[in-house]
CSV table of N, CA and C in Angstrom, one decimal:
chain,number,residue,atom,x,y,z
A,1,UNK,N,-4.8,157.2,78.4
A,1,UNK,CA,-3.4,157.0,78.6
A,1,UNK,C,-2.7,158.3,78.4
A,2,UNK,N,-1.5,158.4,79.4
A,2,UNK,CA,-1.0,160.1,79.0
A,2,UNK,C,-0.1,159.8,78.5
A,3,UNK,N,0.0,160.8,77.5
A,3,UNK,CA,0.9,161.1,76.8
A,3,UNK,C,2.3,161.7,77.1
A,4,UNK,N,3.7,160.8,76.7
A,4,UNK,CA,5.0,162.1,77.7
A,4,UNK,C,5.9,162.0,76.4
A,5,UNK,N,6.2,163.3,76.0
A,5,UNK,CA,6.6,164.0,75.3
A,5,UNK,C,8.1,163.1,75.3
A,6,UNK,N,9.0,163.0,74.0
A,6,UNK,CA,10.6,162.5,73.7
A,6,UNK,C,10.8,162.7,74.9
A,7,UNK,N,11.2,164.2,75.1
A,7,UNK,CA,12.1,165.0,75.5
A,7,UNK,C,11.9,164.5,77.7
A,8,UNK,N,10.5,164.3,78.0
A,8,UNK,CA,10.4,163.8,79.1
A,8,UNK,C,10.6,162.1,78.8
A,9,UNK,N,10.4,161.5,78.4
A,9,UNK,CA,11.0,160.4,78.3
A,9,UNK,C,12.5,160.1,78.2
A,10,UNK,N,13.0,160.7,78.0
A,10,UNK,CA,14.8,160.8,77.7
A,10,UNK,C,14.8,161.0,79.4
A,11,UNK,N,14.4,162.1,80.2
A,11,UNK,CA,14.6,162.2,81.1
A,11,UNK,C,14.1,161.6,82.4
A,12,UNK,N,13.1,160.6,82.3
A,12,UNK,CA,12.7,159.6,83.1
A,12,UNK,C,14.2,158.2,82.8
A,13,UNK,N,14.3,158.2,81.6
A,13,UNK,CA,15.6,157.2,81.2
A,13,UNK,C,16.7,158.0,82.2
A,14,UNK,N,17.3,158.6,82.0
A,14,UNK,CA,18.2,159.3,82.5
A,14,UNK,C,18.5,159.1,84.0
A,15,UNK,N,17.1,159.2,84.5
A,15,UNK,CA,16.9,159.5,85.8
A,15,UNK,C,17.1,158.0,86.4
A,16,UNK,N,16.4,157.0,85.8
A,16,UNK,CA,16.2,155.8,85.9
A,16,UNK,C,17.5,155.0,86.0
A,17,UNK,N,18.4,155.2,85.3
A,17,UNK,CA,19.7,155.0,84.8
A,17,UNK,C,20.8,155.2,86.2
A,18,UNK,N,20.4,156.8,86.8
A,18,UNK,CA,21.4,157.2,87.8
A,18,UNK,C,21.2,156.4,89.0
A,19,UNK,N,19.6,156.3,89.0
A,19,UNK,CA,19.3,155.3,90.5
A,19,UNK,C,20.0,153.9,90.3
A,20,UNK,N,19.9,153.5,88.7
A,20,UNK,CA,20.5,151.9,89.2
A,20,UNK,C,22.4,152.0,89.2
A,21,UNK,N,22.5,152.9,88.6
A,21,UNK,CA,24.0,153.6,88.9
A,21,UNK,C,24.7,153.2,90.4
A,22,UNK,N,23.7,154.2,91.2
A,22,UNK,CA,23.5,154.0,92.7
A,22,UNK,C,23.5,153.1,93.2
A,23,UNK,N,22.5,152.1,93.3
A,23,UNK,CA,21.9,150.6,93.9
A,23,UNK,C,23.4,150.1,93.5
A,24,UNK,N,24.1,150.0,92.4
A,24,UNK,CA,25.0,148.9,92.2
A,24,UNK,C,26.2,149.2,92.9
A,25,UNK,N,26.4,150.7,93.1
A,25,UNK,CA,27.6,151.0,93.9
A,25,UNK,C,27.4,151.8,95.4
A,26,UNK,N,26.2,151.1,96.0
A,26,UNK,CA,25.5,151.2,97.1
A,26,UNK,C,26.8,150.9,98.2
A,27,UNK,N,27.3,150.1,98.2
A,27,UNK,CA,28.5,149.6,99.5
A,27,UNK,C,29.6,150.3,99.1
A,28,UNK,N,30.3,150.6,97.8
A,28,UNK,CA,31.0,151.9,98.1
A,28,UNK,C,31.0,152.8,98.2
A,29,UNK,N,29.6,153.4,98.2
A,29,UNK,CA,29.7,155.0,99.0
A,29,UNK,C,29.4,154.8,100.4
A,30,UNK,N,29.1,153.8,101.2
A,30,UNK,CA,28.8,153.8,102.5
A,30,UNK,C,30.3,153.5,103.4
A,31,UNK,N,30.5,154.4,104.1
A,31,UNK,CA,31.6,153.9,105.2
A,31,UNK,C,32.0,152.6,105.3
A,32,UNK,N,33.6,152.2,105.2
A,32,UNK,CA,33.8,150.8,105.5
A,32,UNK,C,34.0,151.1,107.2
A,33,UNK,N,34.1,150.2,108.0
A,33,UNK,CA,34.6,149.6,109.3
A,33,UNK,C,35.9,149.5,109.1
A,34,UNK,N,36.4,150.0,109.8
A,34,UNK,CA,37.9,150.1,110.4
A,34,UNK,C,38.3,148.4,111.1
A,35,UNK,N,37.9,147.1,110.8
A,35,UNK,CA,37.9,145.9,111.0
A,35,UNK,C,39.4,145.8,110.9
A,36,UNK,N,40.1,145.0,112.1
A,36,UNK,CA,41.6,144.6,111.8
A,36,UNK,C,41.0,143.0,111.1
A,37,UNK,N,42.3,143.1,111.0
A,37,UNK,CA,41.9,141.1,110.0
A,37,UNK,C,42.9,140.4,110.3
A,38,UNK,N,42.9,138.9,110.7
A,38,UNK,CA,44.6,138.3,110.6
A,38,UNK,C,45.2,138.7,109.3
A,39,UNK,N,46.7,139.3,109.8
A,39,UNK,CA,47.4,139.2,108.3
A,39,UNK,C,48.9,138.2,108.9
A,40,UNK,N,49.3,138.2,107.8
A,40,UNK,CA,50.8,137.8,108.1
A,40,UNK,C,52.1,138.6,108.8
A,41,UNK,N,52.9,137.9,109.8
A,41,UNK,CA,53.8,138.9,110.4
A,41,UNK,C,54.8,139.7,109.6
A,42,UNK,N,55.3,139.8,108.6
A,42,UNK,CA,56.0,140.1,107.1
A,42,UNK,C,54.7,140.1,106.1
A,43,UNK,N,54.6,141.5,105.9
A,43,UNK,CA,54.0,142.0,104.0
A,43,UNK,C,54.0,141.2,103.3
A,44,UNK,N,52.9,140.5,102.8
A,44,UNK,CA,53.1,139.8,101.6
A,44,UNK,C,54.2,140.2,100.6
A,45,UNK,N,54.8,139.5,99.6
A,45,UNK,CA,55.9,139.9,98.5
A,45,UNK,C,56.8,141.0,99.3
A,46,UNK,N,57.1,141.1,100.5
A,46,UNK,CA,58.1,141.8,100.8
A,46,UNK,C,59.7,141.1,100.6
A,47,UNK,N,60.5,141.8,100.3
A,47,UNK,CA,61.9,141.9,100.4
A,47,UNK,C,63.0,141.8,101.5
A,48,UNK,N,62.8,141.2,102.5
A,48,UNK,CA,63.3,141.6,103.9
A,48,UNK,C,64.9,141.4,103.3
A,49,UNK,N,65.4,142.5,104.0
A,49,UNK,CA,67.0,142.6,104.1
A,49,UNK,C,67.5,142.0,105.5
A,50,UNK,N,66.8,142.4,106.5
A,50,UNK,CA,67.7,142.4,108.0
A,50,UNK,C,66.4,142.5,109.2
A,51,UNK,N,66.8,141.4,110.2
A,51,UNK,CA,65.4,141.5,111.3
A,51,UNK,C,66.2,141.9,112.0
A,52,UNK,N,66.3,143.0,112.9
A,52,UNK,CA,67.6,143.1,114.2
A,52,UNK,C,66.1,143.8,115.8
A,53,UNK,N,66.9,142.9,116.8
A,53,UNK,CA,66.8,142.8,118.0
A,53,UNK,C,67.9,143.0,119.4
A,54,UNK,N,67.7,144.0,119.7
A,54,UNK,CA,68.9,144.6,120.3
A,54,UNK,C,70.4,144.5,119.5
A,55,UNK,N,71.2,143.6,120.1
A,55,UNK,CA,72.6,143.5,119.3
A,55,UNK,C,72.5,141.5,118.5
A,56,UNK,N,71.7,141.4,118.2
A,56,UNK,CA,71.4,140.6,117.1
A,56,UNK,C,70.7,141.0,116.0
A,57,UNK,N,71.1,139.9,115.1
A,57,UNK,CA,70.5,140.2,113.9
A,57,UNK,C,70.4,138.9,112.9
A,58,UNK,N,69.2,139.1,112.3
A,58,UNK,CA,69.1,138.1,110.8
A,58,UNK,C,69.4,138.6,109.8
A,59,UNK,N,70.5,138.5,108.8
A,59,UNK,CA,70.7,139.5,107.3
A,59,UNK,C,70.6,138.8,106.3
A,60,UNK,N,70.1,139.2,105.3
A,60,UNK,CA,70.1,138.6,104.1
A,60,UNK,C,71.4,138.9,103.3
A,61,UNK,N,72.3,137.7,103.3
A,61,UNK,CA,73.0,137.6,102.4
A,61,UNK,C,72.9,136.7,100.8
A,62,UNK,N,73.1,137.7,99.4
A,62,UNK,CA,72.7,137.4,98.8
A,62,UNK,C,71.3,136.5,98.6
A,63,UNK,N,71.6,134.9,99.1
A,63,UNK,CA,70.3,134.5,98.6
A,63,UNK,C,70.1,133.5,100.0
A,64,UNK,N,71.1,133.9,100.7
A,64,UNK,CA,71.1,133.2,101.9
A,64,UNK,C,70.7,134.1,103.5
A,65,UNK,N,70.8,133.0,104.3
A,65,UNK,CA,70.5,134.0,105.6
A,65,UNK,C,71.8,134.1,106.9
A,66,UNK,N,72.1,134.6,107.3
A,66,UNK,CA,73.1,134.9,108.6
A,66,UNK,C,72.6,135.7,110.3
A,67,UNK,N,73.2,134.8,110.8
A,67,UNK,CA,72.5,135.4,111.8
A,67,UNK,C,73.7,136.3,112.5
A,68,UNK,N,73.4,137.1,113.3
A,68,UNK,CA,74.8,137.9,114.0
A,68,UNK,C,74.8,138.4,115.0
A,69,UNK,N,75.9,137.8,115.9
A,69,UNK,CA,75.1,138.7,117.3
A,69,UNK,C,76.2,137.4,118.9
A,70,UNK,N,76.2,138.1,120.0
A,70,UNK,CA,77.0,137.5,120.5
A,70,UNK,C,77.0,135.8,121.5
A,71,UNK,N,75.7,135.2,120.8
A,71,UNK,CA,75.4,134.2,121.0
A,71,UNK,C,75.4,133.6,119.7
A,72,UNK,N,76.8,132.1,119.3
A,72,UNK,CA,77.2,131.6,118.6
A,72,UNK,C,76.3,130.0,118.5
A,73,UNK,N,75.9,129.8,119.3
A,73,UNK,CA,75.8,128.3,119.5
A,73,UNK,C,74.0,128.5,119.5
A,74,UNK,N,73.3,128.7,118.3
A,74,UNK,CA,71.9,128.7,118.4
A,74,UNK,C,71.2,127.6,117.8
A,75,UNK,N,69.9,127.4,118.0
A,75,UNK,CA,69.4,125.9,118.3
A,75,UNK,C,68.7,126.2,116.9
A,76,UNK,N,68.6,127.0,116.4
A,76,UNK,CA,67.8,127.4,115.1
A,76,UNK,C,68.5,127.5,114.2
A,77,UNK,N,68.7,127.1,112.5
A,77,UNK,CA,69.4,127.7,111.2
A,77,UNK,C,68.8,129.0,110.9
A,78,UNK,N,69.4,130.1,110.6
A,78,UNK,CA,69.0,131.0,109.9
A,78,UNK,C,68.0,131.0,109.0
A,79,UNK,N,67.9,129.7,108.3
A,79,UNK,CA,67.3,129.9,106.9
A,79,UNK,C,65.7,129.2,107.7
A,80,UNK,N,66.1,128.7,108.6
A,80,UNK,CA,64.9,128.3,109.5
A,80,UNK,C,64.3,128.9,109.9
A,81,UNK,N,64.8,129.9,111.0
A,81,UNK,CA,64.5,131.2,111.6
A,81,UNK,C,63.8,131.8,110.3
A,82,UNK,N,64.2,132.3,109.5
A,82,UNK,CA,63.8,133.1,108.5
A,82,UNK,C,62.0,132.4,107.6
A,83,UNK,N,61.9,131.3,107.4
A,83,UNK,CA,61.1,130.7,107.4
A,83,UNK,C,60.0,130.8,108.2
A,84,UNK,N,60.1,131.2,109.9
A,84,UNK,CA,58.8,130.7,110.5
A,84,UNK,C,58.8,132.3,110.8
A,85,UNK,N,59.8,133.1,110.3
A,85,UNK,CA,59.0,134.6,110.2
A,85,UNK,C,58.3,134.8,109.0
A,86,UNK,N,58.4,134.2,108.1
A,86,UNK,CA,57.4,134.1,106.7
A,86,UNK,C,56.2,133.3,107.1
A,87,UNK,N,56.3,132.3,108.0
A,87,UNK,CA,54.9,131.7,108.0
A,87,UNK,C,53.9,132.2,109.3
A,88,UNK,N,54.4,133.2,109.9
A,88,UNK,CA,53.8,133.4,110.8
A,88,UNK,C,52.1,134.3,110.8
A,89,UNK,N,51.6,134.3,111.6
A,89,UNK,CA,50.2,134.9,111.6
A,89,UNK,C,50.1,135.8,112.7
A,90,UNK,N,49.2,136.7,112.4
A,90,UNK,CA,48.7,138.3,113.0
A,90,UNK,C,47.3,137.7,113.6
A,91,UNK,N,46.9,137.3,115.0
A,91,UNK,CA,45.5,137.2,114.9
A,91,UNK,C,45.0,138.6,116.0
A,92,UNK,N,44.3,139.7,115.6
A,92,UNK,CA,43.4,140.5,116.5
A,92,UNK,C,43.3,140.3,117.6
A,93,UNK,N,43.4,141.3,118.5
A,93,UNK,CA,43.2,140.7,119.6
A,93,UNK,C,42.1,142.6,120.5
A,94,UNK,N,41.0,142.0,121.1
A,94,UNK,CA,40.1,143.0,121.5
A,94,UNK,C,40.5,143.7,122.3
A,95,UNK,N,41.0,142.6,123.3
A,95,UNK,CA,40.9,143.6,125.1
A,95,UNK,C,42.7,143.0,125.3
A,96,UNK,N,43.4,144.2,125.5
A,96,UNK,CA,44.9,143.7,125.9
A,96,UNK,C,44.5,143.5,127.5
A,97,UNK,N,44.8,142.6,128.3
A,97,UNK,CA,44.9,142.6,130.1
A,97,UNK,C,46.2,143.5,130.5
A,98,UNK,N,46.0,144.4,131.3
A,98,UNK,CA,46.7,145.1,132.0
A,98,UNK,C,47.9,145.2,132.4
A,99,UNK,N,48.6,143.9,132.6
A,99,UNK,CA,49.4,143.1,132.8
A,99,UNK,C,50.5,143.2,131.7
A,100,UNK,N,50.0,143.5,130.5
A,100,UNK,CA,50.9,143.0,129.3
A,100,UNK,C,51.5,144.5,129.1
A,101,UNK,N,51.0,145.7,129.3
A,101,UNK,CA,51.3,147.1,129.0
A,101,UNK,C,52.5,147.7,129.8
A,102,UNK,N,52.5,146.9,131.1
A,102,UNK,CA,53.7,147.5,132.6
A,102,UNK,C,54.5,146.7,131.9
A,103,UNK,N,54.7,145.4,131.6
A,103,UNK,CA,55.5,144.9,130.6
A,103,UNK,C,56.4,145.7,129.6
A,104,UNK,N,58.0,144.8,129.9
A,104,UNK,CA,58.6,145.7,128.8
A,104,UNK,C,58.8,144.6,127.5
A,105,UNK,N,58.8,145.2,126.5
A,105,UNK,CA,58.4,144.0,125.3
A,105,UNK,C,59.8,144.0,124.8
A,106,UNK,N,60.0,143.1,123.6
A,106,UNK,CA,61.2,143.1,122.5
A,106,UNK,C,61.0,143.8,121.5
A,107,UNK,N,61.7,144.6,121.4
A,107,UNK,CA,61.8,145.6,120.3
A,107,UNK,C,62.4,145.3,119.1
A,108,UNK,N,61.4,144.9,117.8
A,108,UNK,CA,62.6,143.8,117.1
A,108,UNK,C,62.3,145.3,115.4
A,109,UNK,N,63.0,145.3,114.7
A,109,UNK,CA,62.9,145.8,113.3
A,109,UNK,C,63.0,145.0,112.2
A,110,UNK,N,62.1,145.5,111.4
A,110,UNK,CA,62.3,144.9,109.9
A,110,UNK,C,62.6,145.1,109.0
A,111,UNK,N,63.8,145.9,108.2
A,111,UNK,CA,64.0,146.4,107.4
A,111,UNK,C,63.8,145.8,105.7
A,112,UNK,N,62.4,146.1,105.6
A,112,UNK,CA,62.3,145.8,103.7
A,112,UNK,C,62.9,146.5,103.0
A,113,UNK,N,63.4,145.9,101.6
A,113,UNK,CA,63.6,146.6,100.9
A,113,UNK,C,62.9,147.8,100.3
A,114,UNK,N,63.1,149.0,100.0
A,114,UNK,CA,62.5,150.0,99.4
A,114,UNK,C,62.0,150.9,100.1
A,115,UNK,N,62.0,150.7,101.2
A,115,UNK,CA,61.7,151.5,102.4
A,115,UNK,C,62.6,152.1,103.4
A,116,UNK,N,62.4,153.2,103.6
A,116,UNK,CA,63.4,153.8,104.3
A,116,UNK,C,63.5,153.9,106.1
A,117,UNK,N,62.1,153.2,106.7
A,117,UNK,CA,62.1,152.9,107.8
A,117,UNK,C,61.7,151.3,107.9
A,118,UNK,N,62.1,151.5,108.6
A,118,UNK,CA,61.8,149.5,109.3
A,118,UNK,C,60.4,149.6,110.2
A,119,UNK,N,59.6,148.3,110.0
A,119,UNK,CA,58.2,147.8,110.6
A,119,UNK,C,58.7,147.6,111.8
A,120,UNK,N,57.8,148.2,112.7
A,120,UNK,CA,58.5,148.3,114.6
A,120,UNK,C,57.7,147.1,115.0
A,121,UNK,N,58.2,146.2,115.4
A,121,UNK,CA,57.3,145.1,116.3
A,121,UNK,C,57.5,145.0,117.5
A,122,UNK,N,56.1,145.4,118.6
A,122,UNK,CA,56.7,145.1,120.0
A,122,UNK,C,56.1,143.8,120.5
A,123,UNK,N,56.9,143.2,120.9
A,123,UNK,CA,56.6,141.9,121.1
A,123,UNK,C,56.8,141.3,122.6
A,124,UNK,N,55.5,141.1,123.5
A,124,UNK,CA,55.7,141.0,124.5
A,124,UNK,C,55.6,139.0,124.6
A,125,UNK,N,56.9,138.6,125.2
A,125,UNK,CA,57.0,137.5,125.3
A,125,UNK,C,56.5,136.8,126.4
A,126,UNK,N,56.2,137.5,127.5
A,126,UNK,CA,55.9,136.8,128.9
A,126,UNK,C,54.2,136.3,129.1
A,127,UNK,N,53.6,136.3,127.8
A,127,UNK,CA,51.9,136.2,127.5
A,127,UNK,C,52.2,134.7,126.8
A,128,UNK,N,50.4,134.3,127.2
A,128,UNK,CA,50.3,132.7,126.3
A,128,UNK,C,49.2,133.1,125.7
A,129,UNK,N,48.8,133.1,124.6
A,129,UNK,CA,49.7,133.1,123.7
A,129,UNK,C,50.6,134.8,123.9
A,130,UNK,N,51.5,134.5,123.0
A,130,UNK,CA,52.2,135.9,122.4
A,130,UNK,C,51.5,137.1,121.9
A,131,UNK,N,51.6,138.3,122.8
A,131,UNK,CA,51.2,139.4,122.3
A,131,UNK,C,52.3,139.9,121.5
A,132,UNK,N,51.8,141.1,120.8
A,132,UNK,CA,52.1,141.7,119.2
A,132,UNK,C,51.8,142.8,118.9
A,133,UNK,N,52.7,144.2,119.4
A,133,UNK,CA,51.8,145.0,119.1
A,133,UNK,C,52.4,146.0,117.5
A,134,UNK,N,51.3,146.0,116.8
A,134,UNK,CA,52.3,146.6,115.7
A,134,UNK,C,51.3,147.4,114.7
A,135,UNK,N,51.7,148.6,114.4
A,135,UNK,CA,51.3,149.7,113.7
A,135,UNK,C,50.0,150.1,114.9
A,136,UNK,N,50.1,150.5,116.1
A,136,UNK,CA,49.3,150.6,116.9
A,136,UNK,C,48.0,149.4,116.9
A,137,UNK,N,48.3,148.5,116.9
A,137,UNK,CA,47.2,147.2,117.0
A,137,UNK,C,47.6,146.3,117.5
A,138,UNK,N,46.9,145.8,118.6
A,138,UNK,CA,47.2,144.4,119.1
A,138,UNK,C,46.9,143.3,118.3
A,139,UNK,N,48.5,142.6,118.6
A,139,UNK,CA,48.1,140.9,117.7
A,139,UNK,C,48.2,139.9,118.5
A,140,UNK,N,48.2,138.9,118.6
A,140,UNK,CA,48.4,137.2,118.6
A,140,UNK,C,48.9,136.8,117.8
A,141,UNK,N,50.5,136.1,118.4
A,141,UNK,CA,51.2,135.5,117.7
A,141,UNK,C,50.7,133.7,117.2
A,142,UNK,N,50.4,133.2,116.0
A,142,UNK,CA,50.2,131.7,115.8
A,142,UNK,C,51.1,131.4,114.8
A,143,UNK,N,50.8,130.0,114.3
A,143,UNK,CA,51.7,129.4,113.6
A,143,UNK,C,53.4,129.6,113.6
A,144,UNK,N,54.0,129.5,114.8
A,144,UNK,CA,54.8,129.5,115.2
A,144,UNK,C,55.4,130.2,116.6
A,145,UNK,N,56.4,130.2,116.8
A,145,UNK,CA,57.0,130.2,118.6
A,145,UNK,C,57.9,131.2,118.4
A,146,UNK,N,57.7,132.0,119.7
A,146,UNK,CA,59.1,133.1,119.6
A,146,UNK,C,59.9,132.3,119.4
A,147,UNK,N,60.2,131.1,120.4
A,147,UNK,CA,61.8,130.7,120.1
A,147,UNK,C,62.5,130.6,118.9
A,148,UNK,N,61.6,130.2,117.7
A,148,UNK,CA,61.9,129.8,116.9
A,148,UNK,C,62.4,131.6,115.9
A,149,UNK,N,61.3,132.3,116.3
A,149,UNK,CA,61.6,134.1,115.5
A,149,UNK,C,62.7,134.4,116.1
A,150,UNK,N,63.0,134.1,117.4
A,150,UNK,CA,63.8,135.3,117.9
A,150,UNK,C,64.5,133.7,119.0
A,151,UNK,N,65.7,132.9,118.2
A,151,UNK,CA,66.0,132.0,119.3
A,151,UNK,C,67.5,132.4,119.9
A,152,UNK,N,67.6,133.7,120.1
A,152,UNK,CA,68.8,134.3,120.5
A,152,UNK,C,68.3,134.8,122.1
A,153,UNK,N,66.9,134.9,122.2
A,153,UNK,CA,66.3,135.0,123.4
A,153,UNK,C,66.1,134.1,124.6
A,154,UNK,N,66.8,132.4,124.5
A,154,UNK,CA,66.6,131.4,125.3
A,154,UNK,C,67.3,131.4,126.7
Protein backbone atom coordinates (compact mmCIF):
# COMPACT_ATOMS: atom_id res chain seq x y z
CA UNK A 1 0.00 0.00 0.00
CA UNK A 2 1.51 3.56 -0.68
CA UNK A 3 2.19 5.68 1.53
CA UNK A 4 1.06 9.77 1.09
CA UNK A 5 2.61 11.94 3.28
CA UNK A 6 0.07 14.79 5.78
CA UNK A 7 1.06 17.33 3.71
CA UNK A 8 -0.19 15.43 0.28
CA UNK A 9 -3.19 14.32 1.98
CA UNK A 10 -4.35 17.86 3.01
CA UNK A 11 -4.01 18.52 -0.60
CA UNK A 12 -5.98 15.73 -2.18
CA UNK A 13 -8.70 17.08 0.62
CA UNK A 14 -8.39 20.44 -0.64
CA UNK A 15 -8.62 19.45 -4.08
CA UNK A 16 -11.52 17.18 -3.42
CA UNK A 17 -13.39 19.82 -1.66
CA UNK A 18 -13.12 22.53 -4.69
CA UNK A 19 -14.56 19.85 -7.29
CA UNK A 20 -17.64 19.28 -4.99
CA UNK A 21 -17.63 23.20 -4.58
CA UNK A 22 -18.11 23.12 -8.39
CA UNK A 23 -20.68 20.15 -8.97
CA UNK A 24 -23.01 22.09 -6.51
CA UNK A 25 -22.79 25.46 -8.18
CA UNK A 26 -22.57 23.82 -11.58
CA UNK A 27 -25.91 25.79 -13.03
CA UNK A 28 -24.64 29.03 -11.78
CA UNK A 29 -21.65 29.30 -13.62
CA UNK A 30 -23.31 28.16 -16.87
CA UNK A 31 -25.16 30.80 -19.02
CA UNK A 32 -28.84 31.36 -18.26
CA UNK A 33 -31.25 31.69 -21.48
CA UNK A 34 -32.56 34.89 -22.07
CA UNK A 35 -36.36 32.98 -21.74
CA UNK A 36 -39.29 35.65 -21.60
CA UNK A 37 -41.91 34.26 -18.95
CA UNK A 38 -45.68 35.30 -18.53
CA UNK A 39 -45.48 38.12 -16.01
CA UNK A 40 -48.09 40.46 -14.95
CA UNK A 41 -49.06 43.77 -16.87
CA UNK A 42 -48.03 46.11 -13.63
CA UNK A 43 -44.68 45.08 -11.46
CA UNK A 44 -45.51 43.20 -8.77
CA UNK A 45 -45.81 45.60 -5.41
CA UNK A 46 -45.76 48.54 -7.68
CA UNK A 47 -47.25 51.93 -6.67
CA UNK A 48 -49.02 53.13 -9.74
CA UNK A 49 -49.82 56.92 -9.58
CA UNK A 50 -51.42 57.55 -13.15
CA UNK A 51 -52.09 55.25 -16.48
CA UNK A 52 -52.41 58.09 -19.22
CA UNK A 53 -53.39 57.41 -22.92
CA UNK A 54 -53.47 60.18 -25.23
CA UNK A 55 -55.72 62.91 -23.41
CA UNK A 56 -57.02 60.44 -20.85
CA UNK A 57 -56.09 59.30 -17.80
CA UNK A 58 -56.51 57.02 -14.57
CA UNK A 59 -54.99 58.87 -11.33
CA UNK A 60 -54.68 57.84 -8.11
CA UNK A 61 -56.22 59.88 -5.75
CA UNK A 62 -55.26 59.33 -2.35
CA UNK A 63 -56.74 55.89 -1.87
CA UNK A 64 -59.12 56.14 -4.56
CA UNK A 65 -59.15 56.12 -8.44
CA UNK A 66 -60.36 58.95 -11.09
CA UNK A 67 -60.54 58.85 -14.40
CA UNK A 68 -59.98 62.10 -16.69
CA UNK A 69 -60.34 62.82 -19.94
CA UNK A 70 -63.13 64.15 -22.45
CA UNK A 71 -65.36 61.26 -22.47
CA UNK A 72 -67.74 61.49 -19.26
CA UNK A 73 -70.17 58.74 -19.58
CA UNK A 74 -67.87 55.45 -19.24
CA UNK A 75 -69.17 51.99 -18.92
CA UNK A 76 -66.26 51.09 -16.53
CA UNK A 77 -65.66 52.50 -12.59
CA UNK A 78 -62.26 53.58 -12.15
CA UNK A 79 -61.61 51.49 -9.25
CA UNK A 80 -62.70 48.69 -11.80
CA UNK A 81 -60.58 49.74 -14.52
CA UNK A 82 -57.84 49.88 -12.08
CA UNK A 83 -58.37 46.34 -11.01
CA UNK A 84 -58.28 44.42 -14.29
CA UNK A 85 -54.95 46.36 -14.88
CA UNK A 86 -53.72 44.64 -11.68
CA UNK A 87 -55.10 41.36 -12.80
CA UNK A 88 -53.85 41.29 -16.03
CA UNK A 89 -51.29 38.83 -17.70
CA UNK A 90 -48.10 39.04 -20.15
CA UNK A 91 -48.16 35.81 -22.27
CA UNK A 92 -44.86 35.55 -24.83
CA UNK A 93 -45.50 35.63 -27.92
CA UNK A 94 -42.71 34.04 -30.75
CA UNK A 95 -43.53 35.13 -34.20
CA UNK A 96 -45.41 38.82 -34.36
CA UNK A 97 -47.51 38.41 -38.13
CA UNK A 98 -46.61 41.27 -40.21
CA UNK A 99 -49.76 42.79 -40.05
CA UNK A 100 -49.52 43.95 -36.44
CA UNK A 101 -46.15 46.16 -37.02
CA UNK A 102 -47.80 48.67 -40.21
CA UNK A 103 -50.29 48.90 -37.40
CA UNK A 104 -50.40 51.97 -35.33
CA UNK A 105 -50.81 50.90 -31.64
CA UNK A 106 -52.02 52.77 -28.30
CA UNK A 107 -49.49 54.42 -26.65
CA UNK A 108 -50.55 54.07 -23.05
CA UNK A 109 -47.89 55.13 -19.75
CA UNK A 110 -47.44 54.08 -16.35
CA UNK A 111 -46.21 56.08 -14.02
CA UNK A 112 -44.96 54.26 -10.67
CA UNK A 113 -44.07 55.60 -7.90
CA UNK A 114 -40.24 56.17 -7.40
CA UNK A 115 -39.46 56.18 -10.81
CA UNK A 116 -38.79 58.90 -12.89
CA UNK A 117 -39.96 57.49 -16.18
CA UNK A 118 -43.07 55.71 -16.97
CA UNK A 119 -43.37 51.82 -18.41
CA UNK A 120 -44.19 52.43 -22.33
CA UNK A 121 -46.88 50.01 -23.37
CA UNK A 122 -47.63 49.67 -27.02
CA UNK A 123 -50.65 48.12 -27.38
CA UNK A 124 -52.02 47.01 -30.56
CA UNK A 125 -55.82 46.61 -30.38
CA UNK A 126 -56.96 45.45 -33.87
CA UNK A 127 -55.30 41.55 -33.03
CA UNK A 128 -57.25 38.50 -31.31
CA UNK A 129 -55.95 38.06 -29.03
CA UNK A 130 -54.29 41.51 -28.03
CA UNK A 131 -50.79 42.21 -28.88
CA UNK A 132 -48.41 43.94 -26.32
CA UNK A 133 -45.39 45.21 -26.94
CA UNK A 134 -43.26 46.21 -24.04
CA UNK A 135 -39.65 46.63 -22.95
CA UNK A 136 -38.91 45.45 -26.57
CA UNK A 137 -40.90 42.01 -26.22
CA UNK A 138 -43.93 40.81 -27.58
CA UNK A 139 -46.92 40.02 -25.36
CA UNK A 140 -50.47 38.54 -25.28
CA UNK A 141 -52.86 40.27 -23.54
CA UNK A 142 -55.17 37.53 -21.08
CA UNK A 143 -57.13 37.66 -18.19
CA UNK A 144 -58.87 40.50 -19.19
CA UNK A 145 -60.17 43.00 -22.25
CA UNK A 146 -58.87 46.19 -23.56
CA UNK A 147 -62.19 47.51 -23.04
CA UNK A 148 -62.18 47.06 -19.78
CA UNK A 149 -58.00 48.70 -19.47
CA UNK A 150 -58.58 51.31 -21.63
CA UNK A 151 -62.69 51.83 -21.84
CA UNK A 152 -62.32 55.36 -23.10
CA UNK A 153 -61.40 53.62 -26.48
CA UNK A 154 -65.10 52.29 -27.37
Amino acid sequence: MARISQRAMNNVVIIAMLIMIALFNLDSLLPKKNTIQTRSLLPEEAYVLKIEHDNNSLERIGQQWRQKGPDTSLTVTPDEQFSHWQRAKLNPVTEVPESIISTQPYVVVVWLAGNSNGNVYAIYPNTSPVVIKFENNWYTLTNTDLDKLLPWTL
